Amino acid sequence: MDEYELAGHTFRSRLIVGTGRYRDLAETRAALEKSGAELVTVAVRRVKLGEKGTILDAIPEGMKLLPNTAGCYTAEEAVRTARLAREAGLTDLIKLEVIGDQETLFPDVAETIAAAKILVKEGFRVLPYVTDDPVACLRLEDAGCAAVMPLAAPIGSGLGIRNPYNLRIILGRLKCPVIVDAGVGTASDAAVAMELGCTAILMNTAIAAAKDPLLMAEAMKEAVMAGRKAYLAGRMPTRLYANASSPETGLLGR
């Protein structure tokens, strides 16, 4: 798989995974291992340094942590949470989440941009969760974010890529990495996102809520790789009418 750079780090796996919704820490660890991911996100509020039996014990050795500000509803709250993560010695890499609506869990774009500007100035490498609005994504890139993470569909919905056209616009306009975050439900969704040209995909519920999370983790790993290869290969053009794949030369009467 071809490597890519994200916030000063080089990764080979283009699958980023979360740690929520699993039955226990053992299943969490096993699924993370099966996924082949190198970057794993964890809510800062779930991290209890110095204690045993926490989510940190489920992180396989060698995986890089991506703390997130899940559960924050204002820029002030998100900035404070990010600072706590850095002060706790985790990292200055932060997945920024500022939720605007408790029912849909859509991000508050204005608060997200405000928090991103503050965190970037403070030296954080910010990866913001945002709507699939090209203008919002451009504003976040202009603010100095290391990547943008537009949603494919609402968090935990499993609806897949609802608006591939917006994603295409975002991919065509931004220079920073574009990582699909939220909404992926199954392997075909992951493949579609990668075929569009996305840098990577972040998912959690699609794996954790599957009937067999370990098998789904493997499926997602393979789907991301297949989608990336298809993107690099360049798909054939679509046509309205049939186009014979066999040569017509040498046929009788030709």
CSV table of N, CA and C in Angstrom, one decimal, residues 97-244:
chain,number,residue,atom,x,y,z
A,97,GLU,N,-13.8,17.7,17.6
A,97,GLU,CA,-15.2,17.5,17.4
A,97,GLU,C,-16.0,18.5,18.3
A,98,VAL,N,-16.8,19.3,17.7
A,98,VAL,CA,-17.7,20.3,18.4
A,98,VAL,C,-19.1,20.0,17.8
A,99,ILE,N,-19.9,19.3,18.6
A,99,ILE,CA,-21.2,18.9,18.2
A,99,ILE,C,-22.2,20.1,18.3
A,100,GLY,N,-23.1,20.2,17.3
A,100,GLY,CA,-24.0,21.3,17.3
A,100,GLY,C,-25.4,20.9,17.6
A,101,ASP,N,-25.7,19.6,17.5
A,101,ASP,CA,-27.1,19.1,17.7
A,101,ASP,C,-27.0,17.7,18.4
A,102,GLN,N,-27.6,17.6,19.5
A,102,GLN,CA,-27.5,16.3,20.3
A,102,GLN,C,-28.2,15.2,19.6
A,103,GLU,N,-29.2,15.4,18.9
A,103,GLU,CA,-30.0,14.4,18.2
A,103,GLU,C,-29.3,13.8,17.0
A,104,THR,N,-28.9,14.7,16.1
A,104,THR,CA,-28.2,14.2,14.9
A,104,THR,C,-26.7,14.1,15.0
A,105,LEU,N,-26.1,14.7,16.0
A,105,LEU,CA,-24.7,14.8,16.2
A,105,LEU,C,-23.9,15.4,15.1
A,106,PHE,N,-24.7,16.3,14.3
A,106,PHE,CA,-24.0,17.1,13.3
A,106,PHE,C,-23.0,18.1,14.0
A,107,PRO,N,-21.9,18.4,13.4
A,107,PRO,CA,-21.0,19.3,14.0
A,107,PRO,C,-21.5,20.8,13.9
A,108,ASP,N,-21.1,21.6,14.8
A,108,ASP,CA,-21.3,23.0,14.8
A,108,ASP,C,-20.1,23.6,14.0
A,109,VAL,N,-20.4,24.0,12.8
A,109,VAL,CA,-19.3,24.4,11.9
A,109,VAL,C,-18.6,25.7,12.4
A,110,ALA,N,-19.4,26.7,12.9
A,110,ALA,CA,-18.8,27.9,13.4
A,110,ALA,C,-18.0,27.7,14.6
A,111,GLU,N,-18.4,26.9,15.5
A,111,GLU,CA,-17.6,26.6,16.7
A,111,GLU,C,-16.4,25.8,16.4
A,112,THR,N,-16.6,24.9,15.4
A,112,THR,CA,-15.4,24.1,15.0
A,112,THR,C,-14.3,24.9,14.4
A,113,ILE,N,-14.7,25.9,13.6
A,113,ILE,CA,-13.7,26.8,13.0
A,113,ILE,C,-13.0,27.6,14.0
A,114,ALA,N,-13.8,28.1,15.0
A,114,ALA,CA,-13.3,29.0,16.0
A,114,ALA,C,-12.3,28.2,16.9
A,115,ALA,N,-12.6,27.0,17.2
A,115,ALA,CA,-11.8,26.1,18.1
A,115,ALA,C,-10.5,25.8,17.3
A,116,ALA,N,-10.6,25.5,16.0
A,116,ALA,CA,-9.5,25.1,15.2
A,116,ALA,C,-8.5,26.2,15.1
A,117,LYS,N,-8.9,27.5,15.0
A,117,LYS,CA,-8.0,28.6,14.9
A,117,LYS,C,-7.2,28.7,16.2
A,118,ILE,N,-7.9,28.5,17.3
A,118,ILE,CA,-7.2,28.7,18.6
A,118,ILE,C,-6.2,27.5,18.8
A,119,LEU,N,-6.6,26.3,18.5
A,119,LEU,CA,-5.7,25.2,18.7
A,119,LEU,C,-4.5,25.2,17.7
A,120,VAL,N,-4.7,25.6,16.5
A,120,VAL,CA,-3.6,25.7,15.6
A,120,VAL,C,-2.5,26.7,16.1
A,121,LYS,N,-3.0,27.9,16.6
A,121,LYS,CA,-2.1,28.9,17.1
A,121,LYS,C,-1.3,28.4,18.3
A,122,GLU,N,-1.9,27.4,19.0
A,122,GLU,CA,-1.3,26.8,20.2
A,122,GLU,C,-0.4,25.6,19.9
A,123,GLY,N,-0.2,25.4,18.6
A,123,GLY,CA,0.7,24.3,18.2
A,123,GLY,C,0.1,22.9,18.0
A,124,PHE,N,-1.2,22.8,18.1
A,124,PHE,CA,-1.8,21.5,17.9
A,124,PHE,C,-1.9,21.2,16.4
A,125,ARG,N,-1.8,20.0,16.1
A,125,ARG,CA,-2.1,19.5,14.7
A,125,ARG,C,-3.5,19.0,14.7
A,126,VAL,N,-4.4,19.8,14.1
A,126,VAL,CA,-5.8,19.6,14.2
A,126,VAL,C,-6.4,18.9,13.0
A,127,LEU,N,-7.3,17.9,13.4
A,127,LEU,CA,-8.0,17.1,12.4
A,127,LEU,C,-9.5,17.3,12.7
A,128,PRO,N,-10.2,18.3,12.1
A,128,PRO,CA,-11.6,18.6,12.5
A,128,PRO,C,-12.6,17.7,11.8
A,129,TYR,N,-13.6,17.2,12.6
A,129,TYR,CA,-14.8,16.6,12.1
A,129,TYR,C,-15.7,17.7,11.6
A,130,VAL,N,-16.2,17.6,10.4
A,130,VAL,CA,-17.0,18.7,9.9
A,130,VAL,C,-18.0,18.2,8.9
A,131,THR,N,-19.0,19.0,8.5
A,131,THR,CA,-20.0,18.6,7.5
A,131,THR,C,-19.3,18.5,6.1
A,132,ASP,N,-20.0,17.9,5.2
A,132,ASP,CA,-19.4,17.8,3.8
A,132,ASP,C,-19.7,19.1,3.0
A,133,ASP,N,-19.4,20.2,3.6
A,133,ASP,CA,-19.6,21.5,3.0
A,133,ASP,C,-18.2,22.0,2.5
A,134,PRO,N,-18.1,22.1,1.2
A,134,PRO,CA,-16.8,22.5,0.7
A,134,PRO,C,-16.2,23.8,1.2
A,135,VAL,N,-17.1,24.8,1.5
A,135,VAL,CA,-16.7,26.1,2.0
A,135,VAL,C,-16.2,25.9,3.4
A,136,ALA,N,-16.9,25.2,4.2
A,136,ALA,CA,-16.4,24.9,5.6
A,136,ALA,C,-15.0,24.2,5.6
A,137,CYS,N,-14.9,23.3,4.7
A,137,CYS,CA,-13.6,22.6,4.6
A,137,CYS,C,-12.5,23.5,4.2
A,138,LEU,N,-12.8,24.4,3.3
A,138,LEU,CA,-11.8,25.4,2.8
A,138,LEU,C,-11.4,26.3,4.0
A,139,ARG,N,-12.4,26.7,4.8
A,139,ARG,CA,-12.1,27.6,5.9
A,139,ARG,C,-11.2,26.9,6.9
A,140,LEU,N,-11.4,25.6,7.1
A,140,LEU,CA,-10.6,24.9,8.1
A,140,LEU,C,-9.2,24.7,7.5
A,141,GLU,N,-9.0,24.4,6.3
A,141,GLU,CA,-7.7,24.3,5.7
A,141,GLU,C,-7.0,25.7,5.8
A,142,ASP,N,-7.7,26.8,5.5
A,142,ASP,CA,-7.1,28.1,5.6
A,142,ASP,C,-6.7,28.4,7.1
A,143,ALA,N,-7.4,27.8,8.0
A,143,ALA,CA,-7.0,28.0,9.4
A,143,ALA,C,-5.8,27.3,9.8
A,144,GLY,N,-5.3,26.4,9.0
A,144,GLY,CA,-4.0,25.7,9.3
A,144,GLY,C,-4.2,24.2,9.7
A,145,CYS,N,-5.4,23.7,9.6
A,145,CYS,CA,-5.7,22.3,10.0
A,145,CYS,C,-4.8,21.3,9.2
A,146,ALA,N,-4.4,20.2,9.9
A,146,ALA,CA,-3.5,19.2,9.2
A,146,ALA,C,-4.3,18.4,8.2
A,147,ALA,N,-5.6,18.3,8.4
A,147,ALA,CA,-6.5,17.6,7.5
A,147,ALA,C,-7.9,18.1,7.8
A,148,VAL,N,-8.8,17.7,6.9
A,148,VAL,CA,-10.3,17.9,7.2
A,148,VAL,C,-10.9,16.5,7.2
A,149,MET,N,-12.0,16.4,8.0
A,149,MET,CA,-12.7,15.1,8.1
A,149,MET,C,-14.2,15.3,7.9
A,150,PRO,N,-14.6,15.4,6.7
A,150,PRO,CA,-16.0,15.6,6.4
A,150,PRO,C,-16.8,14.3,6.6
A,151,LEU,N,-18.0,14.4,7.1
A,151,LEU,CA,-18.8,13.2,7.4
A,151,LEU,C,-19.4,12.7,6.0
A,152,ALA,N,-19.6,11.4,6.0
A,152,ALA,CA,-20.2,10.7,4.8
A,152,ALA,C,-21.7,10.7,5.1
A,153,ALA,N,-22.1,10.6,6.4
A,153,ALA,CA,-23.5,10.5,6.8
A,153,ALA,C,-23.4,10.7,8.3
A,154,PRO,N,-24.6,10.8,9.0
A,154,PRO,CA,-24.5,11.1,10.5
A,154,PRO,C,-23.8,10.0,11.2
A,155,ILE,N,-23.2,10.4,12.3
A,155,ILE,CA,-22.4,9.4,13.1
A,155,ILE,C,-23.2,8.2,13.5
A,156,GLY,N,-22.7,7.0,13.3
A,156,GLY,CA,-23.4,5.8,13.7
A,156,GLY,C,-24.5,5.4,12.9
A,157,SER,N,-24.8,6.1,11.8
A,157,SER,CA,-26.0,5.8,11.0
A,157,SER,C,-25.8,4.6,10.0
A,158,GLY,N,-24.5,4.4,9.6
A,158,GLY,CA,-24.3,3.4,8.6
A,158,GLY,C,-24.9,3.6,7.3
A,159,LEU,N,-25.2,4.8,6.9
A,159,LEU,CA,-25.9,5.1,5.7
A,159,LEU,C,-25.0,5.1,4.5
A,160,GLY,N,-23.7,5.1,4.7
A,160,GLY,CA,-22.8,5.2,3.6
A,160,GLY,C,-22.5,6.6,3.0
A,161,ILE,N,-22.0,6.7,1.8
A,161,ILE,CA,-21.6,7.9,1.2
A,161,ILE,C,-22.9,8.6,0.7
A,162,ARG,N,-23.5,9.5,1.4
A,162,ARG,CA,-24.7,10.1,1.0
A,162,ARG,C,-24.6,11.2,-0.1
A,163,ASN,N,-23.4,11.9,-0.2
A,163,ASN,CA,-23.2,12.9,-1.1
A,163,ASN,C,-21.8,12.8,-1.7
A,164,PRO,N,-21.6,11.9,-2.7
A,164,PRO,CA,-20.3,11.8,-3.3
A,164,PRO,C,-19.9,13.0,-4.1
A,165,TYR,N,-20.8,13.8,-4.5
A,165,TYR,CA,-20.5,15.0,-5.3
A,165,TYR,C,-19.9,16.1,-4.5
A,166,ASN,N,-20.4,16.3,-3.3
A,166,ASN,CA,-19.7,17.3,-2.4
A,166,ASN,C,-18.3,16.8,-2.1
A,167,LEU,N,-18.1,15.5,-1.8
A,167,LEU,CA,-16.8,15.0,-1.5
A,167,LEU,C,-15.8,15.2,-2.7
A,168,ARG,N,-16.4,15.1,-3.9
A,168,ARG,CA,-15.5,15.3,-5.1
A,168,ARG,C,-15.1,16.8,-5.2
A,169,ILE,N,-16.0,17.7,-4.8
A,169,ILE,CA,-15.7,19.1,-4.8
A,169,ILE,C,-14.6,19.4,-3.8
A,170,ILE,N,-14.8,18.8,-2.6
A,170,ILE,CA,-13.8,19.0,-1.5
A,170,ILE,C,-12.4,18.5,-2.0
A,171,LEU,N,-12.4,17.3,-2.5
A,171,LEU,CA,-11.2,16.7,-2.9
A,171,LEU,C,-10.5,17.5,-4.0
A,172,GLY,N,-11.3,18.1,-4.9
A,172,GLY,CA,-10.7,18.9,-6.0
A,172,GLY,C,-10.2,20.2,-5.6
A,173,ARG,N,-10.7,20.7,-4.4
A,173,ARG,CA,-10.3,22.1,-4.0
A,173,ARG,C,-9.2,22.1,-2.9
A,174,LEU,N,-9.2,21.2,-2.1
A,174,LEU,CA,-8.3,21.2,-0.9
A,174,LEU,C,-7.0,20.6,-1.3
A,175,LYS,N,-5.9,21.1,-0.6
A,175,LYS,CA,-4.6,20.5,-0.8
A,175,LYS,C,-4.2,19.6,0.4
A,176,CYS,N,-4.8,19.8,1.5
A,176,CYS,CA,-4.5,19.0,2.7
A,176,CYS,C,-5.3,17.6,2.6
A,177,PRO,N,-4.9,16.6,3.4
A,177,PRO,CA,-5.6,15.3,3.3
A,177,PRO,C,-7.1,15.5,3.7
A,178,VAL,N,-7.9,14.7,3.0
A,178,VAL,CA,-9.3,14.6,3.2
A,178,VAL,C,-9.6,13.2,3.7
A,179,ILE,N,-10.2,13.1,5.0
A,179,ILE,CA,-10.4,11.8,5.6
A,179,ILE,C,-11.9,11.7,5.9
A,180,VAL,N,-12.6,10.8,5.3
A,180,VAL,CA,-14.0,10.6,5.5
A,180,VAL,C,-14.2,10.1,7.0
A,181,ASP,N,-15.1,10.8,7.7
A,181,ASP,CA,-15.3,10.4,9.1
A,181,ASP,C,-16.8,10.3,9.3
A,182,ALA,N,-17.3,9.2,9.7
A,182,ALA,CA,-18.7,9.0,10.1
A,182,ALA,C,-19.6,8.6,9.0
A,183,GLY,N,-20.4,7.6,9.2
A,183,GLY,CA,-21.5,7.2,8.3
A,183,GLY,C,-21.2,5.9,7.5
A,184,VAL,N,-19.9,5.5,7.5
A,184,VAL,CA,-19.6,4.2,6.8
A,184,VAL,C,-20.3,3.1,7.5
A,185,GLY,N,-21.0,2.2,6.7
A,185,GLY,CA,-21.7,1.1,7.3
A,185,GLY,C,-21.1,-0.3,7.0
A,186,THR,N,-20.6,-0.4,5.8
A,186,THR,CA,-20.0,-1.7,5.4
A,186,THR,C,-18.9,-1.5,4.4
A,187,ALA,N,-18.3,-2.6,4.0
A,187,ALA,CA,-17.1,-2.6,3.2
A,187,ALA,C,-17.2,-1.8,1.9
A,188,SER,N,-18.4,-2.0,1.3
A,188,SER,CA,-18.5,-1.3,0.0
A,188,SER,C,-18.5,0.2,0.2
A,189,ASP,N,-19.0,0.7,1.3
A,189,ASP,CA,-19.0,2.2,1.6
A,189,ASP,C,-17.5,2.6,1.7
A,190,ALA,N,-16.7,1.9,2.3
A,190,ALA,CA,-15.3,2.2,2.5
A,190,ALA,C,-14.6,2.2,1.1
A,191,ALA,N,-14.9,1.2,0.3
A,191,ALA,CA,-14.3,1.2,-1.1
A,191,ALA,C,-14.7,2.4,-1.9
A,192,VAL,N,-16.0,2.8,-1.8
A,192,VAL,CA,-16.5,4.0,-2.6
A,192,VAL,C,-15.7,5.2,-2.2
A,193,ALA,N,-15.6,5.4,-0.9
A,193,ALA,CA,-14.9,6.6,-0.4
A,193,ALA,C,-13.4,6.6,-0.9
A,194,MET,N,-12.8,5.5,-0.9
A,194,MET,CA,-11.4,5.5,-1.3
A,194,MET,C,-11.3,5.6,-2.9
A,195,GLU,N,-12.3,5.1,-3.6
A,195,GLU,CA,-12.3,5.2,-5.0
A,195,GLU,C,-12.5,6.7,-5.5
A,196,LEU,N,-13.1,7.5,-4.6
A,196,LEU,CA,-13.3,8.9,-4.9
A,196,LEU,C,-12.0,9.7,-4.8
A,197,GLY,N,-11.0,9.1,-4.0
A,197,GLY,CA,-9.7,9.7,-3.9
A,197,GLY,C,-9.5,10.2,-2.5
A,198,CYS,N,-10.3,9.8,-1.5
A,198,CYS,CA,-10.1,10.3,-0.1
A,198,CYS,C,-8.7,9.7,0.4
A,199,THR,N,-8.1,10.5,1.2
A,199,THR,CA,-6.8,10.1,1.8
A,199,THR,C,-6.9,8.8,2.7
A,200,ALA,N,-7.9,8.8,3.5
A,200,ALA,CA,-8.1,7.8,4.5
A,200,ALA,C,-9.6,7.8,4.9
A,201,ILE,N,-9.9,6.8,5.8
A,201,ILE,CA,-11.3,6.7,6.3
A,201,ILE,C,-11.2,6.4,7.8
A,202,LEU,N,-12.0,7.1,8.6
A,202,LEU,CA,-12.1,6.9,10.0
A,202,LEU,C,-13.4,6.2,10.3
A,203,MET,N,-13.4,5.1,11.0
A,203,MET,CA,-14.7,4.5,11.3
A,203,MET,C,-14.6,3.8,12.7
A,204,ASN,N,-15.8,3.6,13.3
A,204,ASN,CA,-15.9,2.9,14.6
A,204,ASN,C,-17.1,2.0,14.6
A,205,THR,N,-18.3,2.6,14.6
A,205,THR,CA,-19.5,1.8,14.7
A,205,THR,C,-19.6,0.7,13.7
A,206,ALA,N,-19.2,1.0,12.5
A,206,ALA,CA,-19.3,0.0,11.4
A,206,ALA,C,-18.6,-1.3,11.7
A,207,ILE,N,-17.6,-1.2,12.5
A,207,ILE,CA,-16.9,-2.4,12.9
A,207,ILE,C,-17.4,-2.9,14.2
A,208,ALA,N,-17.5,-2.1,15.2
A,208,ALA,CA,-17.9,-2.5,16.6
A,208,ALA,C,-19.3,-3.0,16.6
A,209,ALA,N,-20.3,-2.5,15.8
A,209,ALA,CA,-21.7,-2.9,15.9
A,209,ALA,C,-22.0,-4.0,14.9
A,210,ALA,N,-21.0,-4.5,14.2
A,210,ALA,CA,-21.2,-5.7,13.3
A,210,ALA,C,-21.5,-6.9,14.1
A,211,LYS,N,-22.1,-7.9,13.5
A,211,LYS,CA,-22.4,-9.2,14.2
A,211,LYS,C,-21.1,-9.9,14.6
A,212,ASP,N,-20.1,-9.7,13.7
A,212,ASP,CA,-18.8,-10.3,13.9
A,212,ASP,C,-17.8,-9.1,13.7
A,213,PRO,N,-17.5,-8.4,14.8
A,213,PRO,CA,-16.6,-7.2,14.7
A,213,PRO,C,-15.2,-7.6,14.1
A,214,LEU,N,-14.7,-8.7,14.5
A,214,LEU,CA,-13.3,-9.1,14.0
A,214,LEU,C,-13.3,-9.3,12.5
A,215,LEU,N,-14.3,-10.0,12.1
A,215,LEU,CA,-14.4,-10.3,10.6
A,215,LEU,C,-14.6,-9.0,9.8
A,216,MET,N,-15.5,-8.1,10.4
A,216,MET,CA,-15.7,-6.8,9.7
A,216,MET,C,-14.5,-6.0,9.7
A,217,ALA,N,-13.7,-6.0,10.8
A,217,ALA,CA,-12.4,-5.3,10.8
A,217,ALA,C,-11.5,-5.7,9.6
A,218,GLU,N,-11.5,-7.0,9.4
A,218,GLU,CA,-10.7,-7.5,8.3
A,218,GLU,C,-11.3,-7.0,6.9
A,219,ALA,N,-12.6,-7.1,6.8
A,219,ALA,CA,-13.3,-6.7,5.6
A,219,ALA,C,-13.0,-5.2,5.3
A,220,MET,N,-13.1,-4.4,6.3
A,220,MET,CA,-12.8,-2.9,6.1
A,220,MET,C,-11.3,-2.7,5.7
A,221,LYS,N,-10.4,-3.4,6.3
A,221,LYS,CA,-9.0,-3.3,5.9
A,221,LYS,C,-8.9,-3.6,4.4
A,222,GLU,N,-9.5,-4.7,4.0
A,222,GLU,CA,-9.3,-5.1,2.6
A,222,GLU,C,-10.1,-4.1,1.6
A,223,ALA,N,-11.2,-3.6,2.1
A,223,ALA,CA,-12.0,-2.7,1.3
A,223,ALA,C,-11.3,-1.4,1.0
A,224,VAL,N,-10.6,-0.9,2.1
A,224,VAL,CA,-9.9,0.4,2.0
A,224,VAL,C,-8.7,0.2,1.0
A,225,MET,N,-8.1,-1.0,1.1
A,225,MET,CA,-7.0,-1.3,0.2
A,225,MET,C,-7.4,-1.4,-1.3
A,226,ALA,N,-8.6,-2.1,-1.4
A,226,ALA,CA,-9.1,-2.3,-2.8
A,226,ALA,C,-9.5,-1.0,-3.4
A,227,GLY,N,-10.2,-0.2,-2.6
A,227,GLY,CA,-10.7,1.1,-3.1
A,227,GLY,C,-9.5,2.0,-3.5
A,228,ARG,N,-8.5,2.0,-2.7
A,228,ARG,CA,-7.3,2.8,-3.0
A,228,ARG,C,-6.6,2.4,-4.3
A,229,LYS,N,-6.5,1.1,-4.5
A,229,LYS,CA,-5.9,0.5,-5.7
A,229,LYS,C,-6.7,0.9,-6.9
A,230,ALA,N,-8.1,0.8,-6.8
A,230,ALA,CA,-8.9,1.1,-7.9
A,230,ALA,C,-8.8,2.6,-8.3
A,231,TYR,N,-8.7,3.5,-7.3
A,231,TYR,CA,-8.5,4.9,-7.5
A,231,TYR,C,-7.2,5.1,-8.3
A,232,LEU,N,-6.1,4.5,-7.8
A,232,LEU,CA,-4.8,4.7,-8.5
A,232,LEU,C,-4.8,4.1,-9.9
A,233,ALA,N,-5.5,3.0,-10.1
A,233,ALA,CA,-5.6,2.3,-11.4
A,233,ALA,C,-6.3,3.2,-12.4
A,234,GLY,N,-7.4,3.9,-11.9
A,234,GLY,CA,-8.2,4.7,-12.8
A,234,GLY,C,-9.2,3.8,-13.5
A,235,ARG,N,-10.5,4.1,-13.1
A,235,ARG,CA,-11.5,3.2,-13.7
A,235,ARG,C,-11.8,3.5,-15.1
A,236,MET,N,-12.4,2.5,-15.8
A,236,MET,CA,-12.7,2.7,-17.2
A,236,MET,C,-13.8,3.7,-17.3
A,237,PRO,N,-13.9,4.4,-18.5
A,237,PRO,CA,-15.0,5.4,-18.7
A,237,PRO,C,-16.4,4.7,-18.8
A,238,THR,N,-17.4,5.3,-18.2
A,238,THR,CA,-18.7,4.8,-18.4
A,238,THR,C,-19.3,5.1,-19.7
A,239,ARG,N,-20.2,4.3,-20.2
A,239,ARG,CA,-20.8,4.5,-21.6
A,239,ARG,C,-22.3,4.2,-21.5
A,240,LEU,N,-23.0,4.8,-22.3
A,240,LEU,CA,-24.5,4.6,-22.4
A,240,LEU,C,-24.8,3.3,-23.1
A,241,TYR,N,-24.0,2.9,-24.1
A,241,TYR,CA,-24.2,1.7,-24.9
A,241,TYR,C,-23.1,0.7,-24.7
A,242,ALA,N,-23.4,-0.5,-25.1
A,242,ALA,CA,-22.4,-1.6,-25.0
A,242,ALA,C,-21.2,-1.3,-25.8
A,243,ASN,N,-20.0,-1.9,-25.4
A,243,ASN,CA,-18.8,-1.7,-26.2
A,243,ASN,C,-18.1,-3.1,-26.1
A,244,ALA,N,-18.0,-3.8,-27.2
A,244,ALA,CA,-17.5,-5.2,-27.1
A,244,ALA,C,-16.1,-5.2,-26.6
